[in-house]
Short mmCIF file of C-alpha atoms in Angstrom, two decimals:
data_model
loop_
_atom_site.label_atom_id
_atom_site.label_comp_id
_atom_site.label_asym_id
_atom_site.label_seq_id
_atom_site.Cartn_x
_atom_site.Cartn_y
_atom_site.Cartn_z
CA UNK M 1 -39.47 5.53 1.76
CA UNK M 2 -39.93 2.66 1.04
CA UNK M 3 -43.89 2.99 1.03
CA UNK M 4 -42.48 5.23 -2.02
CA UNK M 5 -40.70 2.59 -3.94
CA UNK M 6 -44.50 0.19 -4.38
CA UNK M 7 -46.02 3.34 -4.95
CA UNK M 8 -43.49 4.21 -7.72
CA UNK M 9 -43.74 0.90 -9.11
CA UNK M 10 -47.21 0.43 -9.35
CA UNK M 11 -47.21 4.08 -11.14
CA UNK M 12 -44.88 2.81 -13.38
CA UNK M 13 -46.32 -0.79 -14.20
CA UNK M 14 -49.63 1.25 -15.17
CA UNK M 15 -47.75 2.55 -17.71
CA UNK M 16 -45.22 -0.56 -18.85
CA UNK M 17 -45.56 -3.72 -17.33
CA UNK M 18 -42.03 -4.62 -19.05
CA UNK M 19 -40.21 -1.39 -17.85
CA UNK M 20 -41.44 -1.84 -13.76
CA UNK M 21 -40.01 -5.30 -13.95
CA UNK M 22 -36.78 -4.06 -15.27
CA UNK M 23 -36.94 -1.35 -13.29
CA UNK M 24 -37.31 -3.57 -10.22
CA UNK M 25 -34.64 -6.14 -11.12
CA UNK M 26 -32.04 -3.05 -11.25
CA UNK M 27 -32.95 -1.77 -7.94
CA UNK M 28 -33.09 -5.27 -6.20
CA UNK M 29 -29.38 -4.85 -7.49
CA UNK M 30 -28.65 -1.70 -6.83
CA UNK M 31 -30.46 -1.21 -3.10
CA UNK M 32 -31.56 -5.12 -2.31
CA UNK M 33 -33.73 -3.50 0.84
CA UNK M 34 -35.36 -0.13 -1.38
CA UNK M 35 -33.64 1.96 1.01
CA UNK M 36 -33.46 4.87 -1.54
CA UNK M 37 -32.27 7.08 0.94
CA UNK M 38 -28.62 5.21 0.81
CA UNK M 39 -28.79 5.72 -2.95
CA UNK M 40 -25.87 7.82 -4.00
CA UNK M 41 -24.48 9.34 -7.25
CA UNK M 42 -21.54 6.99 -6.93
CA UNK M 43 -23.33 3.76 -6.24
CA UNK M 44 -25.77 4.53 -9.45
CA UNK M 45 -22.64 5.43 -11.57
CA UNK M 46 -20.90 2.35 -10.58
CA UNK M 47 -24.57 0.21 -11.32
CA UNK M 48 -24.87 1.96 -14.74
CA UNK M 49 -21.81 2.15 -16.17
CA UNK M 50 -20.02 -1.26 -14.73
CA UNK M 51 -22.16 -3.72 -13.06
CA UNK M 52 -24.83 -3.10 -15.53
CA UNK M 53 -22.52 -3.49 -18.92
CA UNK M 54 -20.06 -6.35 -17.18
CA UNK M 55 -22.08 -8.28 -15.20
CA UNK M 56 -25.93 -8.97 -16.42
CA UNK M 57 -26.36 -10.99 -18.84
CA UNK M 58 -28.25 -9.59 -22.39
CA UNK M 59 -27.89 -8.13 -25.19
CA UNK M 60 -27.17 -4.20 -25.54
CA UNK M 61 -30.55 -3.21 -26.04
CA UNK M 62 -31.48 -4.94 -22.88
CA UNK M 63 -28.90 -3.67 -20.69
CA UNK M 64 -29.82 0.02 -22.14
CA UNK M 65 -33.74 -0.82 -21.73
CA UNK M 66 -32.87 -1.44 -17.63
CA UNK M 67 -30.94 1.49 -17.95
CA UNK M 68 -33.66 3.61 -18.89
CA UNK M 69 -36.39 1.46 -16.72
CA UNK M 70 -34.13 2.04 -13.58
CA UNK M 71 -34.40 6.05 -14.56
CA UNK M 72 -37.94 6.08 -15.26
CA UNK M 73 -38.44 5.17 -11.62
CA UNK M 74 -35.90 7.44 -10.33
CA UNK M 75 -38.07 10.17 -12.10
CA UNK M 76 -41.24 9.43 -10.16
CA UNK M 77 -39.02 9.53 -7.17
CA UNK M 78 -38.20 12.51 -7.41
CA UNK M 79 -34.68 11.32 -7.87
CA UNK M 80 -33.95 13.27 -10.80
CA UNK M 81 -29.75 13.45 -11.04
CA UNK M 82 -29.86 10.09 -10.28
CA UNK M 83 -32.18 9.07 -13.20
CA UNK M 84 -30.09 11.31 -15.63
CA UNK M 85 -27.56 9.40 -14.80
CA UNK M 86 -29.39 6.33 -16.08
CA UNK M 87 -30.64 7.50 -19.40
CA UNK M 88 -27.64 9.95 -20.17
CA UNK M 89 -25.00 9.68 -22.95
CA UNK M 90 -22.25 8.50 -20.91
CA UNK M 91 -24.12 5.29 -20.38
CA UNK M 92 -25.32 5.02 -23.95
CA UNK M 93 -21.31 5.48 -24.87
CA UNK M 94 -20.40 2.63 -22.23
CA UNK M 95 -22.26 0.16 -23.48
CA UNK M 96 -21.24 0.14 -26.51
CA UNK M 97 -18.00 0.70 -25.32
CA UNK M 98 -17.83 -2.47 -23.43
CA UNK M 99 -19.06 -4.78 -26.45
CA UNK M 100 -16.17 -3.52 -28.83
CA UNK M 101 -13.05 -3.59 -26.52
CA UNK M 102 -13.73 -4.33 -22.20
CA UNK M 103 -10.39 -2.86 -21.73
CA UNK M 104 -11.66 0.54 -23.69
CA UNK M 105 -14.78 0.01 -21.76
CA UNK M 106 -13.39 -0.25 -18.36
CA UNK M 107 -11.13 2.86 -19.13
CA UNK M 108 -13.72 5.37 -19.98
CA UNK M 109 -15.29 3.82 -16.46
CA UNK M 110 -13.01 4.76 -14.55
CA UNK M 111 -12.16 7.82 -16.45
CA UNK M 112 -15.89 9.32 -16.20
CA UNK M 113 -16.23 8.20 -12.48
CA UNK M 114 -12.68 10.27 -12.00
CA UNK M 115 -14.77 13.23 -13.90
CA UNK M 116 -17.72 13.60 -11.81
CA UNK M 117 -15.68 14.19 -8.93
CA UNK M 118 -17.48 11.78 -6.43
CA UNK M 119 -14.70 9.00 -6.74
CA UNK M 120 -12.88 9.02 -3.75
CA UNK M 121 -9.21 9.69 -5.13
CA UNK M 122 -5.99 8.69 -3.48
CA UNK M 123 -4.00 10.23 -0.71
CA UNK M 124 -0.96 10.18 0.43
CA UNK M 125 -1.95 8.83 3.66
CA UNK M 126 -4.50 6.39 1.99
CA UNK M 127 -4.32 4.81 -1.50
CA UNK M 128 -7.74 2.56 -1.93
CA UNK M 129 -7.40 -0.88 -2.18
CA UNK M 130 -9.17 -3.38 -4.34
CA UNK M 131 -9.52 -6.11 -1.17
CA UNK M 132 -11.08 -4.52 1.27
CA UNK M 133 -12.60 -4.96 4.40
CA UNK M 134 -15.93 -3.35 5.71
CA UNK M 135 -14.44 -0.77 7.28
CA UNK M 136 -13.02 0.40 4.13
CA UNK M 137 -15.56 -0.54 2.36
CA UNK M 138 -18.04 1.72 4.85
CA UNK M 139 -15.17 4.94 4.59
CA UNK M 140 -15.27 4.83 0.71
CA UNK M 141 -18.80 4.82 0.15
CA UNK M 142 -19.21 7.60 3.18
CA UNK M 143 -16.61 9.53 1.44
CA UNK M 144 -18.31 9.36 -2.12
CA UNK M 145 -21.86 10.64 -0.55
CA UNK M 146 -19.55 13.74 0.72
CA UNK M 147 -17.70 14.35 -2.19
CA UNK M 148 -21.24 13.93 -3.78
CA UNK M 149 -22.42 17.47 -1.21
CA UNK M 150 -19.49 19.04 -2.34
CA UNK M 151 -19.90 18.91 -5.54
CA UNK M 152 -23.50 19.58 -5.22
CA UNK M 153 -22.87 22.60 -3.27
CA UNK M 154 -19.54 23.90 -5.28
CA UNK M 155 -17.25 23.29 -2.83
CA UNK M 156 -15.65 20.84 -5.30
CA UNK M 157 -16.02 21.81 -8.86
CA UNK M 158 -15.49 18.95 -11.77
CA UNK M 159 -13.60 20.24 -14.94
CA UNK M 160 -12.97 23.87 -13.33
CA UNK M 161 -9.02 24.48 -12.49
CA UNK M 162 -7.75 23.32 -9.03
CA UNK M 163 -10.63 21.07 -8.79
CA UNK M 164 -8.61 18.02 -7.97
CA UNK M 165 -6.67 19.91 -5.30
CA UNK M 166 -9.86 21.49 -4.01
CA UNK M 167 -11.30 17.93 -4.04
CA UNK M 168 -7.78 16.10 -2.14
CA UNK M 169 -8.23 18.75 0.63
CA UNK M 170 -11.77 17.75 1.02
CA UNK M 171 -11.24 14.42 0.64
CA UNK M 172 -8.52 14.46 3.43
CA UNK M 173 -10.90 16.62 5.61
CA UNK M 174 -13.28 14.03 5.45
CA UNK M 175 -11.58 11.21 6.63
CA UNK M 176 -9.47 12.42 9.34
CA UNK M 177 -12.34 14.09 10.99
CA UNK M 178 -13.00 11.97 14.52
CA UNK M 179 -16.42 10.69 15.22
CA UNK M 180 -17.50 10.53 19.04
CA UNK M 181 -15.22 7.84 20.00
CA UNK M 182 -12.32 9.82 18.60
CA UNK M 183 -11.86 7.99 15.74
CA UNK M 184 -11.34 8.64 11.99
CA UNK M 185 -12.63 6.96 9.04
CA UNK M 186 -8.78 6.53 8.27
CA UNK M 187 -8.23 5.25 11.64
CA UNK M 188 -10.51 2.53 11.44
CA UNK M 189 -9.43 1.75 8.14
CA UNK M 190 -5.55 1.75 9.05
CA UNK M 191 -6.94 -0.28 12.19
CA UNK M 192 -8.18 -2.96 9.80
CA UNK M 193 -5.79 -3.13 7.30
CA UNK M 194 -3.01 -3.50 10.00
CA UNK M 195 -4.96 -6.46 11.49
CA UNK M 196 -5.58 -8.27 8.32
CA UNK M 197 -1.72 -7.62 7.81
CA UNK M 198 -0.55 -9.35 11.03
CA UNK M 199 -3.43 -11.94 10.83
CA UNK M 200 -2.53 -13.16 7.72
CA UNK M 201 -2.23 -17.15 7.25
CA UNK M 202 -0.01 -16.91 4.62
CA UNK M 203 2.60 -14.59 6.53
CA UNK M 204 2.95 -17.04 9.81
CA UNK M 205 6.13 -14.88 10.73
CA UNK M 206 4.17 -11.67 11.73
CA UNK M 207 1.94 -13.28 14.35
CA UNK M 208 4.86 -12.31 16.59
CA UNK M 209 4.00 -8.89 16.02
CA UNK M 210 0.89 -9.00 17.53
CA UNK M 211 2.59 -7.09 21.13
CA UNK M 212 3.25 -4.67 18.49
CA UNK M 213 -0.51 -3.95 16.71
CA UNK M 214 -1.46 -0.44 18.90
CA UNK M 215 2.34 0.96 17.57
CA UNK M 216 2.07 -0.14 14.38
CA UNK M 217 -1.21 1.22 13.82
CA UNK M 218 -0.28 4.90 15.27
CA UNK M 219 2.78 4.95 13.12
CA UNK M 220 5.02 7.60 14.32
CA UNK M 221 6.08 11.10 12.81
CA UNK M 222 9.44 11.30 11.37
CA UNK M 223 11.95 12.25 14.18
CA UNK M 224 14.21 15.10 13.62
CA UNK M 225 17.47 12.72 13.38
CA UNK M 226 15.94 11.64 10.36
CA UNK M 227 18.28 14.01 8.28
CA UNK M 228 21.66 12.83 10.64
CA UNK M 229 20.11 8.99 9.78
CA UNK M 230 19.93 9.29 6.22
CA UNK M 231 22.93 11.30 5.96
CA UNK M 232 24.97 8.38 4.41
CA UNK M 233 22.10 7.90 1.41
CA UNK M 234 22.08 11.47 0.86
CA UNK M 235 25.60 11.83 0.25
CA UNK M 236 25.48 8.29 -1.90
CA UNK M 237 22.36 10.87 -4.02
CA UNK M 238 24.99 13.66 -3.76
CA UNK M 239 28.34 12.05 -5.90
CA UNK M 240 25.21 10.22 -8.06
CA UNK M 241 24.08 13.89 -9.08
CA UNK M 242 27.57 13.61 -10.71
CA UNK M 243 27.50 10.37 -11.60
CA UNK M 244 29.58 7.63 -9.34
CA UNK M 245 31.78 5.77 -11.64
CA UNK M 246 31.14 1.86 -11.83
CA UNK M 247 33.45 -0.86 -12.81
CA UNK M 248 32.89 -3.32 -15.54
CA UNK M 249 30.44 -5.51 -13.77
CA UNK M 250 28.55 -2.79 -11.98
CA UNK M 251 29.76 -2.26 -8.32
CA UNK M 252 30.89 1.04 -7.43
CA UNK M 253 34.61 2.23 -7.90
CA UNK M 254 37.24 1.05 -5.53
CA UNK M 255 37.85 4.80 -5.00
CA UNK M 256 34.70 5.72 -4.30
CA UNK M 257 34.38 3.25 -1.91
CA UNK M 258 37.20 3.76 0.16
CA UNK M 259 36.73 7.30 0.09
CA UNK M 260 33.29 7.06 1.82
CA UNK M 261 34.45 4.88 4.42
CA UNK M 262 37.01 6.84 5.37
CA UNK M 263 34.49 9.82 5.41
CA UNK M 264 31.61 7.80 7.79
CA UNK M 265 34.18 5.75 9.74
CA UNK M 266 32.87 2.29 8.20
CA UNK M 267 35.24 -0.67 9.43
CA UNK M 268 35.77 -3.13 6.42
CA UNK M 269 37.61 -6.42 5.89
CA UNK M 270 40.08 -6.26 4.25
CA UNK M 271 40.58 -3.03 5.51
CA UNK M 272 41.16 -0.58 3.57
CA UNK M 273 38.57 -2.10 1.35
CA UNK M 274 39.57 -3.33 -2.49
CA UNK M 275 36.48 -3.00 -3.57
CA UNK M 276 32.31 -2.24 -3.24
CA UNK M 277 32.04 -6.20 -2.03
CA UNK M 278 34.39 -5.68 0.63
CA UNK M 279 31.95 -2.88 2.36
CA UNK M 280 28.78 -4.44 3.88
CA UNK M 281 27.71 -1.26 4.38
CA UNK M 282 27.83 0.45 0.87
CA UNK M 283 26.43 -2.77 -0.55
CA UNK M 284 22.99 -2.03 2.05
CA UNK M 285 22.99 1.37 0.91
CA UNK M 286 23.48 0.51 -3.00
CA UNK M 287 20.83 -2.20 -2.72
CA UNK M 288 18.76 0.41 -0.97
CA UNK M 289 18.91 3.24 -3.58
CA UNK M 290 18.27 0.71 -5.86
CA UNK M 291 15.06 -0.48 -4.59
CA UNK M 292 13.79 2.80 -3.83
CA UNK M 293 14.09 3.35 -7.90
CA UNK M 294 16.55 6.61 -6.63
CA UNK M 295 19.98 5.27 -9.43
CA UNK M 296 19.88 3.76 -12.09
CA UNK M 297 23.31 2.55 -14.37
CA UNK M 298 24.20 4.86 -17.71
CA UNK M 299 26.62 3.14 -19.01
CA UNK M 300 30.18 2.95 -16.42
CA UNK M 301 28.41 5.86 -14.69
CA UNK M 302 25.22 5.49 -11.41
CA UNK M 303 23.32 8.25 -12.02
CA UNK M 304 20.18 10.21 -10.15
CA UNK M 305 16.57 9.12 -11.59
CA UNK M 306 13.89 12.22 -11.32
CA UNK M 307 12.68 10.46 -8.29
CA UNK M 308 16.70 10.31 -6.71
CA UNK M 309 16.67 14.41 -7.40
CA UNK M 310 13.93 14.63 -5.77
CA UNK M 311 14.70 12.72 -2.77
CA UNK M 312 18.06 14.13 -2.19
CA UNK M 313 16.21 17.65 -1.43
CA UNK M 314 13.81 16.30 0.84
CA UNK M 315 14.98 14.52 4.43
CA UNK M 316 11.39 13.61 4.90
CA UNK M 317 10.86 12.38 1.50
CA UNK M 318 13.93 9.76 1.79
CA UNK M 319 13.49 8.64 5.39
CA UNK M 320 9.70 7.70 4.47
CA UNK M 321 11.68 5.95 1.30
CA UNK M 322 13.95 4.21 2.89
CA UNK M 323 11.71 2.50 5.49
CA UNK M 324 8.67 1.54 2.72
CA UNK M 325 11.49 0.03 0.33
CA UNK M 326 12.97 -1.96 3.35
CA UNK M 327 9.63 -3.71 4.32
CA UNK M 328 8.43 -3.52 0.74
CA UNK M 329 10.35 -5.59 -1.49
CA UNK M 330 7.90 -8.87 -1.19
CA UNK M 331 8.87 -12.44 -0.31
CA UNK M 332 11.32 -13.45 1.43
CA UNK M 333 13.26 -10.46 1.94
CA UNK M 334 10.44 -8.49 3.37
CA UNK M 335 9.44 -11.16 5.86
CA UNK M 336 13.10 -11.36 6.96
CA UNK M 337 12.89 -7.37 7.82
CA UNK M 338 9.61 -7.76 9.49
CA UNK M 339 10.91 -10.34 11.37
CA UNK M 340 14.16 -8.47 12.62
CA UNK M 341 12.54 -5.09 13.49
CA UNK M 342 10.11 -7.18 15.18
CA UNK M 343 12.44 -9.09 17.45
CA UNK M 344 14.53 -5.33 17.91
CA UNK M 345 11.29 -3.71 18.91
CA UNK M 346 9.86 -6.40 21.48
CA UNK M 347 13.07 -6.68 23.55
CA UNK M 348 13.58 -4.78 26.33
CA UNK M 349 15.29 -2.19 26.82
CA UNK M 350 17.77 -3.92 28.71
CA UNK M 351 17.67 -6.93 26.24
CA UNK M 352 16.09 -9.39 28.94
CA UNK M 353 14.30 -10.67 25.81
CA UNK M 354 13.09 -14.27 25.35
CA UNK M 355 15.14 -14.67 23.27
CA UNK M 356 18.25 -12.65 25.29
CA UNK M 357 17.97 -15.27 28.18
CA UNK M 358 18.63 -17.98 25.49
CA UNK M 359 22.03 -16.76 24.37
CA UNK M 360 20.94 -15.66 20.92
CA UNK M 361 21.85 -12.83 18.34
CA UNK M 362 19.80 -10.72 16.77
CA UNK M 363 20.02 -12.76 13.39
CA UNK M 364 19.69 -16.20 14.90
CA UNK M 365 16.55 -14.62 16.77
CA UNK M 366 15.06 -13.67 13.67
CA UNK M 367 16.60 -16.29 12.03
CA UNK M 368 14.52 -19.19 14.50
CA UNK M 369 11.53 -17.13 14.22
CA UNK M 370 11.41 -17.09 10.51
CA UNK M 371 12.07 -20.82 10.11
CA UNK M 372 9.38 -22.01 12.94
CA UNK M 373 7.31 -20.06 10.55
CA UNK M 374 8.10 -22.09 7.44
CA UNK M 375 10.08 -19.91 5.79
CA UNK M 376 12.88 -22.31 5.31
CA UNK M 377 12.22 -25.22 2.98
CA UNK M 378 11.44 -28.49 4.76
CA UNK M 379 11.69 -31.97 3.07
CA UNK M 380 10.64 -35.17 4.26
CA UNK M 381 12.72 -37.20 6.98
CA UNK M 382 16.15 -38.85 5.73
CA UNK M 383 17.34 -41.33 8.58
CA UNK M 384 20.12 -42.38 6.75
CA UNK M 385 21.72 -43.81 3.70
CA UNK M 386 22.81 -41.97 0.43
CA UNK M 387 20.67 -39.30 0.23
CA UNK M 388 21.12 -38.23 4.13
CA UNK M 389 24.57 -35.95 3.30
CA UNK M 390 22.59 -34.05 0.11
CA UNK M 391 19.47 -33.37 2.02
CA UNK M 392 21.89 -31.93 5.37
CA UNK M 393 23.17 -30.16 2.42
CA UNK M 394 20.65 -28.81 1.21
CA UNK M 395 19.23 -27.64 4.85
CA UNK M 396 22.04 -25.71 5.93
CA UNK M 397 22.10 -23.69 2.34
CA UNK M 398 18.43 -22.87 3.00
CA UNK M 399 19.03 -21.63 6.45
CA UNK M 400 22.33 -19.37 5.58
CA UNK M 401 20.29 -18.05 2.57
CA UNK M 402 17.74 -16.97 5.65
CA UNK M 403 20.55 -15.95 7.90
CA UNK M 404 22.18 -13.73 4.75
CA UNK M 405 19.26 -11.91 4.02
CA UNK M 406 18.56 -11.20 7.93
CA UNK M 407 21.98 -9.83 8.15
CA UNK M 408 21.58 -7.39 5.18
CA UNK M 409 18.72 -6.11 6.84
CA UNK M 410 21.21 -5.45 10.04
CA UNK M 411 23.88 -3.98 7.93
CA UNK M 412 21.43 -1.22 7.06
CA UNK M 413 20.45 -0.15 10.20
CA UNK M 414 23.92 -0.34 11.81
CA UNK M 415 25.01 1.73 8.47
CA UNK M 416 21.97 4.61 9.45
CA UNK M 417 23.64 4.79 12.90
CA UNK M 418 19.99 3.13 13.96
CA UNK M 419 21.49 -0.02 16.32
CA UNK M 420 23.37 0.55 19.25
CA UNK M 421 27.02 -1.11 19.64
CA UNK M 422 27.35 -4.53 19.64
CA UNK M 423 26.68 -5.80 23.52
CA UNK M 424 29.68 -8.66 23.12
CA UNK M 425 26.84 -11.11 22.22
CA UNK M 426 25.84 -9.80 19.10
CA UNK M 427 22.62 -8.42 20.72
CA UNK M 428 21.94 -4.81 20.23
CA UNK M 429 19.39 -2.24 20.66
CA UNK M 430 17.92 0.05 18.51
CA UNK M 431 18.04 4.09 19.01
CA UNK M 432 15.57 6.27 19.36
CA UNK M 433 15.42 6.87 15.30
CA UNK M 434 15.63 3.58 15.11
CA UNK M 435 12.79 2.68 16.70
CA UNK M 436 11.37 5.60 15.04
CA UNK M 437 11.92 3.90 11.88
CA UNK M 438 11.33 0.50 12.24
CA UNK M 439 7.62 1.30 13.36
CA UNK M 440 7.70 3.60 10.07
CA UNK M 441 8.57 0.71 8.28
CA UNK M 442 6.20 -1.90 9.75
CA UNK M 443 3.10 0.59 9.45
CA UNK M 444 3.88 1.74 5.87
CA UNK M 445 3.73 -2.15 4.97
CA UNK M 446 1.11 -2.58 6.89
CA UNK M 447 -1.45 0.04 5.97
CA UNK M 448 -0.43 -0.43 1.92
CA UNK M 449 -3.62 -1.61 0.28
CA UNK M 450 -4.14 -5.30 -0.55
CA UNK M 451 -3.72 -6.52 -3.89
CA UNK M 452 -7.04 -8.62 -5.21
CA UNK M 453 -5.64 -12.09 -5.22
#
């Protein structure tokens, strides 16, 4: 084909000098090799109505007089949807678009790519990122040649109703299908997302879930205790479909409170609790609801959000909730539950752990393992003298603030009934859903697409 391409050329320099050379510029852009066999609708879309407008420098008229030179040599290729494409009014309505406002331009962008159907959209199972690596990069553009068939064919149908569902199904068809090693195009991109996750140099703490990589990749299904686990959260949804009363400053009423820990069983101190602060466990499960965006405060009253009504009428829905909000929340906080479901899910069943032989709990496991990782604040050397006191100080504050937030990640789990009792060293085990979940929550962080940084 590529015998084609000169030919085309030539044809076209015969005819305008100034419009080959254009022409030839955009391809060397578009398809650096002339492989116009890989040429899709997508990749001239994105060329045309982004790279073209954004990125080369020119005036409008130049960028439209490519445009049009790119098309003209599409035509004598035989390539005729692609050269519409190039001359057609979208294009003519980007340009312009671009010069008055980028942010208008770069709306009706993505807005027309969403229209012609061959932009890969979002799953559940996969939401694109913007920094990729090949393998997603390979699975998008595969998946945009497809969608490109479909359309072609009318198995996908732009503008008609149920085209976006038609389109999903597709879509999801398409990238769980196995090639002949058995893998998917989501596979491999789960595979490579989940690597980049642990291998990152700014998250030190997760190299220690490398024993981990094969589970965390294959996720897990939600187990059927999933409703008996999030029992506690439901009912927390139920009295908020009523609204929970709050006191002046926002914690939940004293009566509340007691009355669900007399209900679950929860052992408080002082006991029977005064108030929300007294109950570890109803402040995990408050924080939690919270940061699944589930409550929200109207006025003296915690009330259900739309997504809260939803989640209380799905088990599924809120298990899958609860364990992406717990590895989630960024910082810190998330590298402290990372680190704790990490150190659950490497020990042994009978707790012969490294750490195990050394005497340690749960929290100062994790706790050690997220300050040899740097998590904790270090400062230069003070021998002695004045400054030696503040800077012990200052030390032991940053390592309880470590050790807090690693216990609040246990008080959730013990509160889910997902830790076993307490082996008289403070080293437990998790249960079956537990393990179910932490792997739920370790993959759904893991496979989350990266943000361009």
């Amino acid at each position: 084909m590529r015998e084609a391409v000169v030919s085309a050329l030539a044809e076209l320099a015969g005819r305008d000098e100034r419009a080959a050379v254009a022409a030839r510029e955009a391809l060397d852009t578009l398809a650096p090799d002339h492989d116009i066999e890989r040429l899709t609708q997508y990749s001239v879309q994105r060329f045309c109505w982004f790279e073209l407008p954004v990125r080369f420098q020119g005036s409008p008229d130049d960028r439209m007089f490519a445009a049009r030179s790119l098309g003209r040599l599409l035509t004598l290729l035989n390539l005729q949807r692609y050269a519409r494409v190039c001359s057609g009014p979208e294009t003519v309505a980007l340009s312009s678009a671009y010069d008055e406002d980028h942010d208008a331009g770069l709306a009706m962008y993505e807005r027309l790519m969403w229209e012609s159907g061959v932009e890969p959209p979002d799953l559940p199972e996969l939401t694109w990122g913007g920094a990729v690596g090949d393998a997603e990069i390979h699975a998008r553009l595969e998946t945009a040649a497809a969608l490109e068939l479909a359309v072609s064919v009318g198995d996908v149908r732009p503008g008609e109703h149920g085209w976006r569902t038609a389109q999903a199904r597709f879509t999801r068809s398409f990238l769980t299908q196995p090639d002949r090693r058995g893998l998917s195009h989501l596979d491999r991109v789960r595979e490579e997302r989940v690597r980049a996750w642990i291998g990152s140099p700014v998250h030190p703490h997760r190299q220690r879930l490398w024993p981990l990589v094969g589970r965390i990749i294959a996720g897990v299904d939600v187990p059927r205790a999933a409703d008996t686990a999030m029992a506690p959260l439901r009912t927390l949804l139920d009295l908020a479909a009523e609204g929970i009363a709050l006191t002046q400053i926002g914690y939940i009423a004293p009566g509340v409170v007691r009355l669900l820990c007399a209900d679950f069983g929860w052992r408080t101190s002082p006991e029977p609790p005064r108030s929300e602060t007294d109950a570890t466990q109803l402040i995990a499960l408050h924080q939690m609801l919270r940061g699944m965006r589930a409550v929200r405060r109207s006025g003296r009253r915690l009330v259900l959000t739309r997504r809260g009504r939803q989640l209380r009428q799905d088990p599924e829905a809120l298990w899958l909730a609860a364990a992406e909000t717990l590895c989630r929340t960024g910082g810190i906080e998330q590298a402290a539950a990372e680190t704790l479901l990490g150190v659950l899910l490497t020990r042994s069943p009978q707790g012969t752990g490294a750490h195990a032989e050394r005497g340690e709990s749960d929290v100062v496991a994790a706790e050690r393992a997220l300050t040899e990782s740097g998590w904790v604040p270090a400062d230069g050397p003070v021998s002695a003298g004045r400054h030696a006191a503040a800077h012990h100080r200052t030390a032991e504050t940053a390592s309880d603030q470590v050790r807090a937030l690693v216990m609040a990640v246990g008080w959730l789990l013990e509160t889910l009934g997902l830790l076993t009792e307490d082996d008289g060293g403070s080293r437990r085990e998790l249960t079956g859903p537990g393990r179910a979940f932490a792997i739920t929550c370790l993959h759904t962080s893991a496979v989350a697409p990266r943000a361009v940084v």
